[in-house]
C-alpha positions as semicolon CSV with decimal commas, in nm:
position;residue;x (nm);y (nm);z (nm)
1;M;1,676;0,862;-1,726
2;D;1,327;0,822;-1,876
3;V;1,277;0,459;-1,765
4;S;1,397;0,257;-1,467
5;N;1,315;-0,074;-1,316
6;A;1,270;-0,158;-0,945
7;S;1,227;-0,527;-0,872
8;G;0,983;-0,622;-0,601
9;Y;1,100;-0,842;-0,317
10;D;0,763;-1,002;-0,262
11;G;0,394;-0,935;-0,284
12;T;0,367;-0,775;0,054
13;T;0,637;-0,515;0,005
14;V;0,519;-0,450;-0,349
15;A;0,177;-0,369;-0,208
16;A;0,336;-0,120;0,030
17;D;0,543;0,030;-0,253
18;A;0,218;0,064;-0,467
19;C;0,073;0,275;-0,187
20;F;0,374;0,502;-0,193
21;V;0,356;0,537;-0,574
22;A;-0,018;0,606;-0,551
23;K;0,042;0,884;-0,290
24;H;0,288;1,058;-0,523
25;A;0,067;1,005;-0,835
26;T;-0,251;1,136;-0,666
27;G;-0,122;1,365;-0,389
28;R;-0,350;1,188;-0,138
29;S;-0,230;1,079;0,202
30;K;-0,483;0,802;0,282
31;V;-0,489;0,452;0,154
32;V;-0,790;0,225;0,192
33;V;-0,736;-0,150;0,249
34;T;-1,024;-0,400;0,278
35;E;-1,013;-0,654;0,554
36;A;-1,035;-0,922;0,281
37;T;-0,678;-0,841;0,202
38;N;-0,420;-1,092;0,331
39;P;-0,345;-1,004;0,687
40;Q;0,027;-1,015;0,623
41;V;-0,012;-0,771;0,336
42;R;-0,216;-0,534;0,554
43;Q;0,040;-0,553;0,840
44;V;0,330;-0,462;0,603
45;V;0,121;-0,184;0,446
46;K;0,053;-0,047;0,799
47;T;0,419;-0,077;0,896
48;Y;0,547;0,110;0,592
49;A;0,265;0,374;0,586
50;P;0,401;0,620;0,855
51;G;0,739;0,631;0,684
52;F;0,556;0,722;0,363
53;G;0,342;0,985;0,537
54;L;0,028;0,772;0,477
55;E;-0,273;0,694;0,687
56;V;-0,421;0,342;0,640
57;V;-0,801;0,312;0,653
58;E;-0,921;-0,043;0,687
59;V;-1,274;-0,115;0,576
60;P;-1,483;-0,430;0,636
61;H;-1,532;-0,696;0,374
62;R;-1,900;-0,727;0,270
63;G;-2,006;-1,039;0,081
64;G;-1,862;-1,147;-0,253
């Protein structure tokens, strides 16, 4: 099948799924998340990351 659709449950799980897709698209195993990201989104990404073989790096929010 050339095309498929995978509906997202909510924004938090979609963010985690996006990290998984990015890993496979780039071959990288680290994802950088800013502390300005919603805390619930950050927590879900950190929860999913080990299962995806990802390391989450949190960086501080500076201004803006």
